[in-house]
Short mmCIF file of C-alpha atoms in Angstrom, two decimals:
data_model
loop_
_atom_site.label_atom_id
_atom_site.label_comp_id
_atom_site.label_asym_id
_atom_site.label_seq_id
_atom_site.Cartn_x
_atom_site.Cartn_y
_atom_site.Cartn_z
CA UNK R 12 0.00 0.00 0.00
CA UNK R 13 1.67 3.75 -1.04
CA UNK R 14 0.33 7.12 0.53
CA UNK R 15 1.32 9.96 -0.82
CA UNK R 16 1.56 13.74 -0.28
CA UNK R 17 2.71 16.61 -2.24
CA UNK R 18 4.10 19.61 -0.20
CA UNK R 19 6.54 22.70 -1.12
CA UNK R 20 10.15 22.30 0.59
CA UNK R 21 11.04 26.41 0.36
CA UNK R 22 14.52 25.35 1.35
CA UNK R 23 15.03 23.84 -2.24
CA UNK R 24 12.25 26.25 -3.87
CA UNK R 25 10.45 22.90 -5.22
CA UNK R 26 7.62 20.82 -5.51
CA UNK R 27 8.16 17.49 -3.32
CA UNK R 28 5.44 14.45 -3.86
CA UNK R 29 6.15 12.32 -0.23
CA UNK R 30 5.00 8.80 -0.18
CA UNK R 31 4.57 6.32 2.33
CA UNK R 32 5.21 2.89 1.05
CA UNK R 33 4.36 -0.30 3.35
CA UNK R 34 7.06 -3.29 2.41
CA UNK R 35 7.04 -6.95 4.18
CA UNK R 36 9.91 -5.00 6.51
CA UNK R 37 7.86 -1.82 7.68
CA UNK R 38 6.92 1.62 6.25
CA UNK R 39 9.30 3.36 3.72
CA UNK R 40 8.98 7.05 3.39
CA UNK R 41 10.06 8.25 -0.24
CA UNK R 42 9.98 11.67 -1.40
CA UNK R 43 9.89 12.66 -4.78
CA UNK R 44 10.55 15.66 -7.47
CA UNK R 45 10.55 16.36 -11.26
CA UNK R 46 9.93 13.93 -14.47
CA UNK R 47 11.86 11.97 -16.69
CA UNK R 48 14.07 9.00 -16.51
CA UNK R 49 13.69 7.54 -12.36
CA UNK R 50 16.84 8.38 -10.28
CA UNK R 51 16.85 6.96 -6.71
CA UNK R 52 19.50 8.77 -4.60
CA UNK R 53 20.32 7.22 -1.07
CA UNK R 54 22.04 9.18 1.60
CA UNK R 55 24.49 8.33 3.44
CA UNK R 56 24.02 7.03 7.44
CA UNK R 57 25.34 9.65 9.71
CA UNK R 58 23.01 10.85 12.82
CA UNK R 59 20.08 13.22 11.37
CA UNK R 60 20.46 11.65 7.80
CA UNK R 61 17.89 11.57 5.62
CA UNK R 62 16.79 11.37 1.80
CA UNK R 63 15.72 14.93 1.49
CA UNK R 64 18.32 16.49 3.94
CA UNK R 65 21.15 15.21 2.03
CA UNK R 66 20.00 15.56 -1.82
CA UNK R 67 17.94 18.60 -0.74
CA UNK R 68 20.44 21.31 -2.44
CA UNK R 69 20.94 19.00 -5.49
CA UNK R 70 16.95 19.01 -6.46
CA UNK R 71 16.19 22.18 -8.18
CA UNK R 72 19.49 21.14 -11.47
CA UNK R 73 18.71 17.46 -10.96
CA UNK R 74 14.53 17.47 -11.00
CA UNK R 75 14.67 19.25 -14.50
CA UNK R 76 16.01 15.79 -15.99
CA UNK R 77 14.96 13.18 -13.63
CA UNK R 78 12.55 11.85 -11.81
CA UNK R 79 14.51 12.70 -8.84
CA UNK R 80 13.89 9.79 -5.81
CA UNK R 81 14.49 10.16 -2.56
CA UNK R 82 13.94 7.24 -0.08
CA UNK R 83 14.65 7.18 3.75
CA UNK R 84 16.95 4.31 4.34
CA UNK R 85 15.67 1.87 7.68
CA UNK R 86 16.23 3.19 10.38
CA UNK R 87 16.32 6.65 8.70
CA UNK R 88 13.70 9.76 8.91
CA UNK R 89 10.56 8.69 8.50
CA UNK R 90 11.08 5.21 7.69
CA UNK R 91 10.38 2.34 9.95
CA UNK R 92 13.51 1.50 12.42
CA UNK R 93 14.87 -2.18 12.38
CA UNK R 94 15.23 -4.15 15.42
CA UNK R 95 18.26 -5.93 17.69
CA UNK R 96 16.79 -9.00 15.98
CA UNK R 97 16.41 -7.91 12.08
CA UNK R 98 20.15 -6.74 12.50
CA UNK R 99 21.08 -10.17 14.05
CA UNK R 100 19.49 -12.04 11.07
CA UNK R 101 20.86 -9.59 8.39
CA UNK R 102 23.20 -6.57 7.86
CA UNK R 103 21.48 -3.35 7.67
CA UNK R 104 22.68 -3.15 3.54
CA UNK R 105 20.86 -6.31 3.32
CA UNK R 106 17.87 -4.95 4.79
CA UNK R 107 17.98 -1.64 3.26
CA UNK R 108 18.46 -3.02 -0.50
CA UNK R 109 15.04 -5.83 0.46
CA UNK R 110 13.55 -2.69 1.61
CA UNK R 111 14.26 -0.59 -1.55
CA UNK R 112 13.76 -2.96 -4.38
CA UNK R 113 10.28 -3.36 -2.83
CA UNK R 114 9.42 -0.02 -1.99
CA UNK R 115 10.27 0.93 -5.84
CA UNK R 116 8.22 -2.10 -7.20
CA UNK R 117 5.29 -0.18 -4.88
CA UNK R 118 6.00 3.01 -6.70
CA UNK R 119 5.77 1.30 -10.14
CA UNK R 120 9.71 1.63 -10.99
CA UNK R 121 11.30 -1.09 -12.51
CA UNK R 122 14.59 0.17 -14.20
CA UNK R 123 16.47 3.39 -12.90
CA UNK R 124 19.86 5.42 -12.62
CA UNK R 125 21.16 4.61 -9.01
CA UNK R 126 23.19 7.18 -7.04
CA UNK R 127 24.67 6.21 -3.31
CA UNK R 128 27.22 8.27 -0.68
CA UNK R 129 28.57 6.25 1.87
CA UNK R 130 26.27 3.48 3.82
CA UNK R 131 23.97 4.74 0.96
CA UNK R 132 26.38 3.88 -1.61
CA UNK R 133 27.56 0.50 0.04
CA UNK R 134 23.03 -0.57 -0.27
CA UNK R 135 23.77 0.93 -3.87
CA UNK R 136 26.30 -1.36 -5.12
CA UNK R 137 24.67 -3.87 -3.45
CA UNK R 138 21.26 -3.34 -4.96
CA UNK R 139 23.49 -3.03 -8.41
CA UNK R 140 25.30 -6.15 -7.82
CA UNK R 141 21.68 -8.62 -6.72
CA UNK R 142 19.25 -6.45 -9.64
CA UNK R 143 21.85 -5.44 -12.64
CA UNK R 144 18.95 -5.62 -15.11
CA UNK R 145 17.48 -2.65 -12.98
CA UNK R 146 20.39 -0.49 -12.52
CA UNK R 147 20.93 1.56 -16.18
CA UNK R 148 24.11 4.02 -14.37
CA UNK R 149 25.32 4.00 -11.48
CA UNK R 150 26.88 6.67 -9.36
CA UNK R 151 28.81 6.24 -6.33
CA UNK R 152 30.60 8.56 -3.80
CA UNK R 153 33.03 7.31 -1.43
CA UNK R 154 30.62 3.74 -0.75
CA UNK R 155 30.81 2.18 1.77
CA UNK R 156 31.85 -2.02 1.68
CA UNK R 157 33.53 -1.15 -1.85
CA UNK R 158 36.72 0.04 -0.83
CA UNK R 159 39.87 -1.93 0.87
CA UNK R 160 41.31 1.35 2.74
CA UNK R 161 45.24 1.21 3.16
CA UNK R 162 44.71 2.86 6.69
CA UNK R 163 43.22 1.79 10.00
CA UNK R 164 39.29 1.16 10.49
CA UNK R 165 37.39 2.64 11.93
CA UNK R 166 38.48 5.76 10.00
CA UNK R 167 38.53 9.48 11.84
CA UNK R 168 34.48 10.17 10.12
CA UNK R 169 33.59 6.40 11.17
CA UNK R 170 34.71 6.85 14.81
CA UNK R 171 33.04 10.20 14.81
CA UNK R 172 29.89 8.77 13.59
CA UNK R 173 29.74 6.41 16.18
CA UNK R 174 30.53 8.23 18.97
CA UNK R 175 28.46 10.93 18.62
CA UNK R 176 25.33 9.21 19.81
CA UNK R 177 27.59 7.79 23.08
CA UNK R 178 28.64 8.97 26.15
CA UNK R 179 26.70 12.49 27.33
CA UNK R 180 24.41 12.02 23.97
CA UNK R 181 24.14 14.63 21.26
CA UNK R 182 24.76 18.26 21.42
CA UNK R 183 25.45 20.68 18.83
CA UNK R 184 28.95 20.87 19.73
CA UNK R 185 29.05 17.75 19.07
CA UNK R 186 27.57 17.77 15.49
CA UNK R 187 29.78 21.13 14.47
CA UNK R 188 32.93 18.52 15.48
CA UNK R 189 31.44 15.59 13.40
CA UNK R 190 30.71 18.35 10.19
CA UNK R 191 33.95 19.40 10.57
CA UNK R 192 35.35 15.42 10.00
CA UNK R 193 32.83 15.22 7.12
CA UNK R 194 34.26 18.35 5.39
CA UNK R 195 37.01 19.55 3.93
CA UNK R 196 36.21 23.66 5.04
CA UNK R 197 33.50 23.79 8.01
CA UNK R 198 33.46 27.63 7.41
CA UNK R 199 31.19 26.99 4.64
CA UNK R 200 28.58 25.48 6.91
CA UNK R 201 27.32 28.05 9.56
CA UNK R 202 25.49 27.70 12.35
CA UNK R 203 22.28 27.30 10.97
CA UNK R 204 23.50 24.27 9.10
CA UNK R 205 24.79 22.25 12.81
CA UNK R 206 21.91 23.15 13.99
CA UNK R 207 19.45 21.73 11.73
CA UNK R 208 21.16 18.68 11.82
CA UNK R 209 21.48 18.30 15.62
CA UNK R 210 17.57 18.71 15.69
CA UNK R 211 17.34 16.15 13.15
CA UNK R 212 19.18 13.69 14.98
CA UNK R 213 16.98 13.48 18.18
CA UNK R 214 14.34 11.77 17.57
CA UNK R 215 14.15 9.17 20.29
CA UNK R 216 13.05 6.09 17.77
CA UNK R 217 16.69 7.16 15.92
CA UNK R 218 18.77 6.87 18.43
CA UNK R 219 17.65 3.79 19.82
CA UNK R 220 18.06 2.64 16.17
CA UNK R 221 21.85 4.17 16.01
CA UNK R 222 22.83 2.37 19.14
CA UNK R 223 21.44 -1.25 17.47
CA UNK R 224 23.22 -0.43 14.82
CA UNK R 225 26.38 0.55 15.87
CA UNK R 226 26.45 -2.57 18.02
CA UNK R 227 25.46 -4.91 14.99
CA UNK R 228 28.36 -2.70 12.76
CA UNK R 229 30.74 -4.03 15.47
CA UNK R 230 29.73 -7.19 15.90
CA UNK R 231 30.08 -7.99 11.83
CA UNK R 232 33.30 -6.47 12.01
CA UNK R 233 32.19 -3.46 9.37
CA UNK R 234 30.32 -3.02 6.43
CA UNK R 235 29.33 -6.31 4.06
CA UNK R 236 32.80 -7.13 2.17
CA UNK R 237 31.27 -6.01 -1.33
CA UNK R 238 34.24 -5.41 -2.95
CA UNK R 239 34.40 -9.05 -3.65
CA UNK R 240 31.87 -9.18 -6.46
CA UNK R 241 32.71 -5.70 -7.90
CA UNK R 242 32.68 -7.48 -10.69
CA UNK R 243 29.22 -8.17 -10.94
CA UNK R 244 28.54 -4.29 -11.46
CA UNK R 245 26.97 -4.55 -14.95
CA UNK R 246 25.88 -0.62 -15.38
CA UNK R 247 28.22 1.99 -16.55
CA UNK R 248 29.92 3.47 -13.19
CA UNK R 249 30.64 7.32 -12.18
CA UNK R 250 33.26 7.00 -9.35
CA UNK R 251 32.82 10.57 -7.01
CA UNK R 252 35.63 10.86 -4.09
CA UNK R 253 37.03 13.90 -2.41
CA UNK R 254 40.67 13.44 -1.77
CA UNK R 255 40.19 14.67 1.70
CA UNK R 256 37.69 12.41 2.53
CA UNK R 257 38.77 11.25 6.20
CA UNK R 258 35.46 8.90 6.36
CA UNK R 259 35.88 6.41 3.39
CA UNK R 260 39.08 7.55 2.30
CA UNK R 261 40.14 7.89 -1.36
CA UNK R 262 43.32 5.51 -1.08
CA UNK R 263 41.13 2.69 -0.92
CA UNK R 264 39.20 3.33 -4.42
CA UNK R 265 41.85 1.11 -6.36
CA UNK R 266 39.69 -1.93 -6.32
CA UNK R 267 36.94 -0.84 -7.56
CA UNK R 268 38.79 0.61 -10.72
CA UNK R 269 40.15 -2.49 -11.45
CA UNK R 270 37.14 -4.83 -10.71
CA UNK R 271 33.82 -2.70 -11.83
CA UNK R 272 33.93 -3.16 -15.73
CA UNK R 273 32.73 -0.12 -17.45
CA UNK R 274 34.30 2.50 -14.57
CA UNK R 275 35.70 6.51 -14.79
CA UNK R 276 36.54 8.14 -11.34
CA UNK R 277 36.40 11.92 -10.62
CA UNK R 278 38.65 13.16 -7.24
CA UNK R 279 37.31 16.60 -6.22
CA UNK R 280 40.88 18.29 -4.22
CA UNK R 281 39.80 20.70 -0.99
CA UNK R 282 36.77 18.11 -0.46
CA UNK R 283 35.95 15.68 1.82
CA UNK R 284 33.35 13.04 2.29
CA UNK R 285 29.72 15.31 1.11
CA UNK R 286 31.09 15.74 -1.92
CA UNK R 287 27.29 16.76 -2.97
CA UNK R 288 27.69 19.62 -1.11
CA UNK R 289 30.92 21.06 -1.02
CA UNK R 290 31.04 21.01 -5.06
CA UNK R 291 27.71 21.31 -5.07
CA UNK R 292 27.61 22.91 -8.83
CA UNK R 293 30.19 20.43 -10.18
CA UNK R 294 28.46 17.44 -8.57
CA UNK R 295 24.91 18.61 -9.81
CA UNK R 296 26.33 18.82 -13.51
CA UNK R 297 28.74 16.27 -13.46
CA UNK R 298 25.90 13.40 -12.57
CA UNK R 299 23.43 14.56 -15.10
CA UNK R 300 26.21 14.56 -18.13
CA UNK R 301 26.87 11.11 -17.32
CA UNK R 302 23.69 9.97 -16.61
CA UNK R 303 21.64 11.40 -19.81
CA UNK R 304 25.48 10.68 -21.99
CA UNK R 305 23.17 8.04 -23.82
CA UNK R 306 19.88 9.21 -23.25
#
């Protein structure tokens, strides 16, 4: 069963159509812009995360090609929150792509252009690796599960994404500390930005969430190994990293230039791990070339 519900987001002066789509798993909340070929874009998973939040800047240049789509991961927004056991049984990519491939089917979208940052990107290749006759392009910044790092692990942006939830709880100190990891230049994200984002985080169903799902991270020892079926990435692939990403760091991209078969890679220098927002411009124009290219 899909709701849906079209509201104005002033923030990105557009049109968004919100849907509530019940799977077998629970309730995914999508929200949608524009027309033309479908693009789903799935955020990434740090505290106050969210379809809209993330991709929100990127609508107004994106929604005047595609059929922009904006789901809420589990565990995420308004979607439904996976429990202790669900994360026992399965990892939360595991769950997320289940969730996603039905939560499309209830929207009526069979084959689409796939964009993923981060945990986003690790449910994206994934998704592109179990459903390759779905995917037509694929674009994917600094995923998560793809990428054999040269450094330690937990990385600087993982450890502050995990901790930030721990000890004395949130604060907004707190989230201007784990910006500043995500970024390369915090200046450009005032106060206005922390704070949005620290509201965003509270909601008491999240954080219970967070906490099952940092435990179940630890417990599996990190994000599903995908980079051993790279290979099984049939749809042309747009590689986005900033070299100063300190979260999924760019030294560990090498596999998945050798192993993904059709593959380019763009490094953005002075950027870090949004790259969607620090080259905001560049990102928005750089993904549509390559995804209409044979359009």
């Amino acid at each position: 069963m899909t709701t849906a519900d079209t509201t104005a987001d002033p923030a990105a002066d557009i049109s968004l159509t919100e849907h509530r789509v019940e799977t077998s798993l629970g309730a995914i909340h999508v929200a949608e812009a524009g027309d033309g070929p479908p693009l789903v874009m799935l955020h990434g998973g740090g505290p106050g995360a969210s379809g809209v939040s993330n991709y929100r800047q990127n609508l107004p240049a994106l929604a005047r090609h595609f059929r922009v789509v904006l789901p809420d991961q589990p565990g995420f927004g308004a979607s439904y929150r996976p429990t202790e056991s669900d994360l026992d049984a399965r990892s939360i990519t595991q769950i997320t792509v289940d969730a996603l491939v039905q939560a499309l089917d209830g929207l009526g979208i069979d084959r689409f252009h796939l964009l993923g940052n981060s945990l986003g990107g690790a449910a994206a290749i994934a998704l592109a690796q179990a459903h390759p006759e779905r995917v037509t392009r694929l674009v994917l910044m600094a995923p998560g599960g793809g990428w054999l790092p040269f450094g330690p692990t937990p990385t600087e942006g993982q450890k502050a994404m995990f901790s930030y939830f721990n000890g004395a709880g949130p604060s907004e100190k707190k989230m201007a500390s784990f910006i500043r990891t995500m970024v390369f230049d915090h200046k450009q994200f005032g106060e206005d930005v922390v704070r949005a984002r620290y509201e965003a985080s509270l909601d008491e169903s999240h954080v219970e969430f967070y906490h099952r799902y940092n435990a179940a991270f630890a417990k599996r020892h990190g994000m599903d190994p995908l980079w051993r079926d790279l290979h099984k990435i049939k749809a042309p692939t747009l590689l986005l990293w900033g070299r100063d990403d300190r979260t999924i760091t760019f030294d560990g991209a090498q596999i998945m230039l050798k192993q993904i078969r059709d593959v380019q890679l763009h490094v953005f220098g002075r950027c870090g791990h949004w790259v969607q927002l620090e080259r905001q411009g560049e990102f928005d124009r750089m993904v549509a070339d390559f995804l209409v290219a044979d359009a």
